[in-house]
mmCIF file of C-alpha atoms in Angstrom:
data_model
loop_
_atom_site.group_PDB
_atom_site.id
_atom_site.type_symbol
_atom_site.label_atom_id
_atom_site.label_comp_id
_atom_site.label_asym_id
_atom_site.label_seq_id
_atom_site.Cartn_x
_atom_site.Cartn_y
_atom_site.Cartn_z
ATOM 1 C CA GLY A 1 -201.645 12.446 84.073
ATOM 2 C CA GLN A 2 -200.774 10.958 80.725
ATOM 3 C CA ASN A 3 -197.258 11.166 79.361
ATOM 4 C CA ILE A 4 -195.834 10.036 76.030
ATOM 5 C CA ASP A 5 -192.198 10.796 75.235
ATOM 6 C CA GLN A 6 -190.382 10.581 71.948
ATOM 7 C CA PRO A 7 -187.328 12.410 70.604
ATOM 8 C CA THR A 8 -188.072 15.748 68.987
ATOM 9 C CA GLU A 9 -185.850 15.301 65.948
ATOM 10 C CA MET A 10 -183.648 12.663 64.335
ATOM 11 C CA THR A 11 -181.448 12.603 61.261
ATOM 12 C CA ALA A 12 -180.527 9.561 59.178
ATOM 13 C CA THR A 13 -179.002 8.784 55.798
ATOM 14 C CA GLU A 14 -180.791 7.468 52.730
ATOM 15 C CA GLY A 15 -180.549 3.666 52.594
ATOM 16 C CA ALA A 16 -179.815 3.335 56.308
ATOM 17 C CA ILE A 17 -181.925 2.101 59.238
ATOM 18 C CA VAL A 18 -183.397 4.308 61.961
ATOM 19 C CA GLN A 19 -185.196 3.470 65.205
ATOM 20 C CA ILE A 20 -187.614 5.956 66.770
ATOM 21 C CA ASN A 21 -188.334 5.273 70.429
ATOM 22 C CA CYS A 22 -191.464 6.031 72.410
ATOM 23 C CA THR A 23 -192.035 5.631 76.140
ATOM 24 C CA TYR A 24 -195.367 6.085 77.808
ATOM 25 C CA GLN A 25 -196.891 6.399 81.275
ATOM 26 C CA THR A 26 -200.662 6.380 81.000
ATOM 27 C CA SER A 27 -203.613 5.624 83.250
ATOM 28 C CA GLY A 28 -204.660 2.790 80.942
ATOM 29 C CA PHE A 29 -203.418 0.932 77.900
ATOM 30 C CA ASN A 30 -205.375 -0.679 75.116
ATOM 31 C CA GLY A 31 -202.835 -0.536 72.306
ATOM 32 C CA LEU A 32 -200.338 1.743 70.606
ATOM 33 C CA PHE A 33 -200.360 3.384 67.170
ATOM 34 C CA TRP A 34 -197.603 4.802 65.026
ATOM 35 C CA TYR A 35 -198.472 7.428 62.433
ATOM 36 C CA GLN A 36 -196.534 9.200 59.712
ATOM 37 C CA GLN A 37 -197.332 12.827 59.017
ATOM 38 C CA HIS A 38 -195.850 14.819 56.158
ATOM 39 C CA ALA A 39 -195.851 18.583 56.535
ATOM 40 C CA GLY A 40 -199.250 20.063 55.760
ATOM 41 C CA GLU A 41 -200.961 16.671 55.544
ATOM 42 C CA ALA A 42 -203.094 14.544 57.854
ATOM 43 C CA PRO A 43 -201.491 11.667 59.781
ATOM 44 C CA THR A 44 -201.327 8.315 58.007
ATOM 45 C CA PHE A 45 -201.720 5.076 59.962
ATOM 46 C CA LEU A 46 -198.574 2.910 60.033
ATOM 47 C CA SER A 47 -199.029 0.262 62.724
ATOM 48 C CA TYR A 48 -200.981 -0.973 65.713
ATOM 49 C CA ASN A 49 -199.473 -3.019 68.572
ATOM 50 C CA VAL A 50 -201.461 -4.388 71.458
ATOM 51 C CA LEU A 51 -199.370 -7.462 72.368
ATOM 52 C CA ASP A 52 -195.668 -7.551 73.212
ATOM 53 C CA GLY A 53 -193.351 -8.190 70.327
ATOM 54 C CA LEU A 54 -192.467 -7.072 66.857
ATOM 55 C CA GLU A 55 -194.913 -6.397 64.035
ATOM 56 C CA GLU A 56 -193.338 -6.182 60.594
ATOM 57 C CA LYS A 57 -194.915 -4.483 57.618
ATOM 58 C CA GLY A 58 -192.593 -4.062 54.664
ATOM 59 C CA ARG A 59 -189.842 -1.558 55.436
ATOM 60 C CA PHE A 60 -191.519 -0.551 58.700
ATOM 61 C CA SER A 61 -191.591 -2.566 61.925
ATOM 62 C CA SER A 62 -193.031 -1.675 65.307
ATOM 63 C CA PHE A 63 -192.132 -3.186 68.656
ATOM 64 C CA LEU A 64 -193.981 -3.080 71.966
ATOM 65 C CA SER A 65 -193.049 -3.956 75.544
ATOM 66 C CA ARG A 66 -196.025 -3.312 77.800
ATOM 67 C CA SER A 67 -194.112 -4.075 81.003
ATOM 68 C CA LYS A 68 -191.567 -1.384 80.146
ATOM 69 C CA GLY A 69 -194.055 1.104 78.691
ATOM 70 C CA TYR A 70 -191.910 1.200 75.574
ATOM 71 C CA SER A 71 -192.299 1.011 71.832
ATOM 72 C CA TYR A 72 -190.141 1.691 68.819
ATOM 73 C CA LEU A 73 -190.688 2.188 65.130
ATOM 74 C CA LEU A 74 -187.953 0.784 62.903
ATOM 75 C CA LEU A 75 -187.569 2.106 59.377
ATOM 76 C CA LYS A 76 -185.284 0.203 57.000
ATOM 77 C CA GLU A 77 -183.816 1.126 53.612
ATOM 78 C CA LEU A 78 -184.636 4.750 54.214
ATOM 79 C CA GLN A 79 -185.893 6.799 51.291
ATOM 80 C CA MET A 80 -186.051 10.559 50.927
ATOM 81 C CA LYS A 81 -189.856 10.369 51.042
ATOM 82 C CA ASP A 82 -189.597 9.020 54.603
ATOM 83 C CA SER A 83 -188.740 12.538 55.755
ATOM 84 C CA ALA A 84 -191.755 13.289 57.939
ATOM 85 C CA SER A 85 -192.946 13.455 61.525
ATOM 86 C CA TYR A 86 -193.659 10.150 63.249
ATOM 87 C CA LEU A 87 -196.300 10.176 65.966
ATOM 88 C CA CYS A 88 -196.623 7.633 68.759
ATOM 89 C CA ALA A 89 -200.152 7.379 70.204
ATOM 90 C CA VAL A 90 -201.578 5.314 73.066
ATOM 91 C CA ILE A 91 -205.150 4.054 73.242
ATOM 92 C CA LEU A 92 -206.463 4.355 76.761
ATOM 93 C CA ASN A 93 -208.975 1.872 78.094
ATOM 94 C CA ARG A 94 -211.757 4.369 78.510
ATOM 95 C CA ASP A 95 -213.880 5.052 75.450
ATOM 96 C CA ASP A 96 -210.992 4.323 73.056
ATOM 97 C CA LYS A 97 -209.537 7.746 73.797
ATOM 98 C CA ILE A 98 -206.168 8.180 72.087
ATOM 99 C CA ILE A 99 -203.339 10.323 73.421
ATOM 100 C CA PHE A 100 -200.626 11.466 71.024
ATOM 101 C CA GLY A 101 -196.964 12.107 71.654
ATOM 102 C CA LYS A 102 -195.459 15.314 70.310
ATOM 103 C CA GLY A 103 -193.960 13.528 67.322
ATOM 104 C CA THR A 104 -190.425 12.941 66.055
ATOM 105 C CA ARG A 105 -189.333 14.931 63.030
ATOM 106 C CA LEU A 106 -187.134 12.666 60.891
ATOM 107 C CA HIS A 107 -184.738 14.240 58.393
ATOM 108 C CA ILE A 108 -183.261 12.014 55.682
ATOM 109 C CA LEU A 109 -179.947 13.079 54.155
ATOM 110 C CA PRO A 110 -178.867 11.934 50.677
ATOM 111 C CA SER B 1 -210.225 1.412 54.860
ATOM 112 C CA ALA B 2 -212.526 4.366 55.467
ATOM 113 C CA VAL B 3 -212.365 7.402 53.201
ATOM 114 C CA ILE B 4 -212.976 10.664 55.006
ATOM 115 C CA SER B 5 -213.659 14.078 53.507
ATOM 116 C CA GLN B 6 -213.807 17.408 55.264
ATOM 117 C CA LYS B 7 -215.237 20.762 54.233
ATOM 118 C CA PRO B 8 -213.926 23.417 54.054
ATOM 119 C CA SER B 9 -210.305 22.474 53.492
ATOM 120 C CA ARG B 10 -209.235 25.888 54.716
ATOM 121 C CA ASP B 11 -210.740 29.201 55.741
ATOM 122 C CA ILE B 12 -209.717 32.615 56.978
ATOM 123 C CA CYS B 13 -212.191 34.039 59.481
ATOM 124 C CA GLN B 14 -212.569 37.199 61.504
ATOM 125 C CA ARG B 15 -212.489 37.085 65.276
ATOM 126 C CA GLY B 16 -215.885 36.812 66.896
ATOM 127 C CA THR B 17 -217.408 34.785 64.067
ATOM 128 C CA SER B 18 -218.120 31.037 63.959
ATOM 129 C CA LEU B 19 -217.192 28.336 61.472
ATOM 130 C CA THR B 20 -218.770 24.915 61.021
ATOM 131 C CA ILE B 21 -216.567 22.110 59.715
ATOM 132 C CA GLN B 22 -218.159 19.076 58.110
ATOM 133 C CA CYS B 23 -216.827 15.525 58.152
ATOM 134 C CA GLN B 24 -218.210 12.837 55.846
ATOM 135 C CA VAL B 25 -217.204 9.163 55.917
ATOM 136 C CA ASP B 26 -217.856 6.708 53.080
ATOM 137 C CA SER B 27 -219.034 3.960 55.454
ATOM 138 C CA GLN B 28 -220.927 3.710 58.723
ATOM 139 C CA VAL B 29 -218.646 4.048 61.734
ATOM 140 C CA THR B 30 -219.395 3.905 65.431
ATOM 141 C CA MET B 31 -216.663 6.166 66.760
ATOM 142 C CA MET B 32 -215.846 9.583 65.310
ATOM 143 C CA PHE B 33 -213.387 11.970 66.895
ATOM 144 C CA TRP B 34 -212.398 15.607 66.459
ATOM 145 C CA TYR B 35 -208.776 16.677 66.950
ATOM 146 C CA ARG B 36 -206.922 19.959 66.830
ATOM 147 C CA GLN B 37 -203.331 20.355 65.712
ATOM 148 C CA GLN B 38 -201.827 23.740 66.422
ATOM 149 C CA PRO B 39 -198.812 24.899 64.416
ATOM 150 C CA GLY B 40 -195.802 22.704 65.094
ATOM 151 C CA GLN B 41 -197.665 20.669 67.703
ATOM 152 C CA SER B 42 -199.044 17.173 67.945
ATOM 153 C CA LEU B 43 -202.710 16.276 67.920
ATOM 154 C CA THR B 44 -205.036 17.057 70.806
ATOM 155 C CA LEU B 45 -208.384 15.340 71.147
ATOM 156 C CA ILE B 46 -211.258 17.813 71.396
ATOM 157 C CA ALA B 47 -214.181 15.426 71.742
ATOM 158 C CA THR B 48 -215.764 12.141 70.749
ATOM 159 C CA ALA B 49 -218.817 12.624 68.537
ATOM 160 C CA ASN B 50 -221.527 10.214 69.682
ATOM 161 C CA GLN B 51 -224.435 9.327 67.430
ATOM 162 C CA GLY B 52 -227.746 10.033 69.111
ATOM 163 C CA SER B 53 -226.309 11.711 72.206
ATOM 164 C CA GLU B 54 -224.152 14.631 73.237
ATOM 165 C CA ALA B 55 -220.471 14.642 72.398
ATOM 166 C CA THR B 56 -217.959 13.730 75.094
ATOM 167 C CA TYR B 57 -215.490 16.605 75.576
ATOM 168 C CA GLU B 58 -211.928 16.428 76.820
ATOM 169 C CA SER B 59 -210.529 18.597 79.565
ATOM 170 C CA GLY B 60 -210.123 22.165 78.334
ATOM 171 C CA PHE B 61 -212.834 21.932 75.678
ATOM 172 C CA VAL B 62 -216.490 22.860 76.228
ATOM 173 C CA ILE B 63 -219.682 22.466 74.261
ATOM 174 C CA ASP B 64 -220.406 26.187 74.086
ATOM 175 C CA LYS B 65 -217.120 26.815 72.301
ATOM 176 C CA PHE B 66 -217.036 23.643 70.165
ATOM 177 C CA PRO B 67 -220.593 22.389 69.566
ATOM 178 C CA ILE B 68 -220.651 19.061 67.743
ATOM 179 C CA SER B 69 -223.409 17.323 65.848
ATOM 180 C CA ARG B 70 -223.577 13.641 64.865
ATOM 181 C CA PRO B 71 -226.893 13.085 63.126
ATOM 182 C CA ASN B 72 -225.966 9.663 61.698
ATOM 183 C CA LEU B 73 -223.162 7.117 61.450
ATOM 184 C CA THR B 74 -221.444 8.721 58.447
ATOM 185 C CA PHE B 75 -221.484 12.453 59.228
ATOM 186 C CA SER B 76 -220.449 14.915 61.911
ATOM 187 C CA THR B 77 -219.908 18.653 62.262
ATOM 188 C CA LEU B 78 -217.682 20.681 64.561
ATOM 189 C CA THR B 79 -218.363 24.380 65.081
ATOM 190 C CA VAL B 80 -215.668 26.715 66.336
ATOM 191 C CA SER B 81 -217.631 29.512 68.002
ATOM 192 C CA ASN B 82 -216.745 33.106 68.774
ATOM 193 C CA MET B 83 -213.315 32.612 67.255
ATOM 194 C CA SER B 84 -210.116 34.273 68.411
ATOM 195 C CA PRO B 85 -206.622 34.113 66.871
ATOM 196 C CA GLU B 86 -205.747 31.366 69.371
ATOM 197 C CA ASP B 87 -208.205 29.105 67.544
ATOM 198 C CA SER B 88 -206.010 29.206 64.428
ATOM 199 C CA SER B 89 -205.211 25.552 63.939
ATOM 200 C CA ILE B 90 -205.821 22.491 61.803
ATOM 201 C CA TYR B 91 -208.970 20.628 62.783
ATOM 202 C CA LEU B 92 -209.103 16.936 61.924
ATOM 203 C CA CYS B 93 -211.907 14.425 61.928
ATOM 204 C CA SER B 94 -210.995 10.818 62.660
ATOM 205 C CA VAL B 95 -212.713 7.423 62.689
ATOM 206 C CA GLU B 96 -211.697 4.053 64.019
ATOM 207 C CA ASP B 97 -211.958 0.742 62.210
ATOM 208 C CA ARG B 98 -211.914 -2.412 64.273
ATOM 209 C CA GLN B 99 -211.881 -5.779 62.503
ATOM 210 C CA GLY B 100 -211.260 -8.616 64.966
ATOM 211 C CA ALA B 101 -207.817 -8.083 66.454
ATOM 212 C CA SER B 102 -206.941 -5.398 63.928
ATOM 213 C CA TYR B 103 -207.483 -1.769 64.834
ATOM 214 C CA GLU B 104 -206.797 1.201 62.598
ATOM 215 C CA GLN B 105 -207.648 4.831 62.887
ATOM 216 C CA TYR B 106 -208.020 7.110 59.899
ATOM 217 C CA PHE B 107 -207.883 10.870 59.643
ATOM 218 C CA GLY B 108 -209.603 13.256 57.312
ATOM 219 C CA PRO B 109 -207.478 15.705 55.314
ATOM 220 C CA GLY B 110 -208.022 18.435 57.909
ATOM 221 C CA THR B 111 -209.416 21.956 57.877
ATOM 222 C CA ARG B 112 -206.827 24.717 58.167
ATOM 223 C CA LEU B 113 -208.360 27.622 60.041
ATOM 224 C CA THR B 114 -206.789 31.063 60.337
ATOM 225 C CA VAL B 115 -208.460 33.638 62.557
ATOM 226 C CA THR B 116 -207.519 37.280 62.048
#
């Protein structure tokens, strides 16, 4: 079966840094997405990693280690608007099928 | 990036009826997907909408319950048939955009369905 694990909830302070971890065990791997989803809205694409290493995009960075089945999303200089759910998703080899984790609900405190 | 619209944005339906959700993309795309997101849950893939052939359904989803059409590269429909309260969910259309090594996936705004 396919398994993607991420923490259910996290809390961080405005201006701080937070790291959201994701581990996966899947039958195939063709890349990993991170999405942000505000309550009542559709998911918004944040990042795509297919090779090992760190991808930086402004305040957000995403890291991948394929050998460890592990990724993290790093959010810097947190803002109140970053309060949202963050979804880790793995692209399987077959037909570009994407499996989503259950999401991490991030609460930002002033 | 692709711009995706869905109709209706929300609906309240009676059990036993059917609802067809439309997804329109502003550019031609090869791969279109339909997802369901039940309250408080993550996204579950229902099927891949293939242009010119039958949709490919995931385990737990069948064509009789969720018929899908894909008449061209910019449009797809998902029908939720013979609805029950358990079908209350948000239904999302999604497309992928591959440009060389870059790969992004975009979601429509979703259709919020409540079945009474």
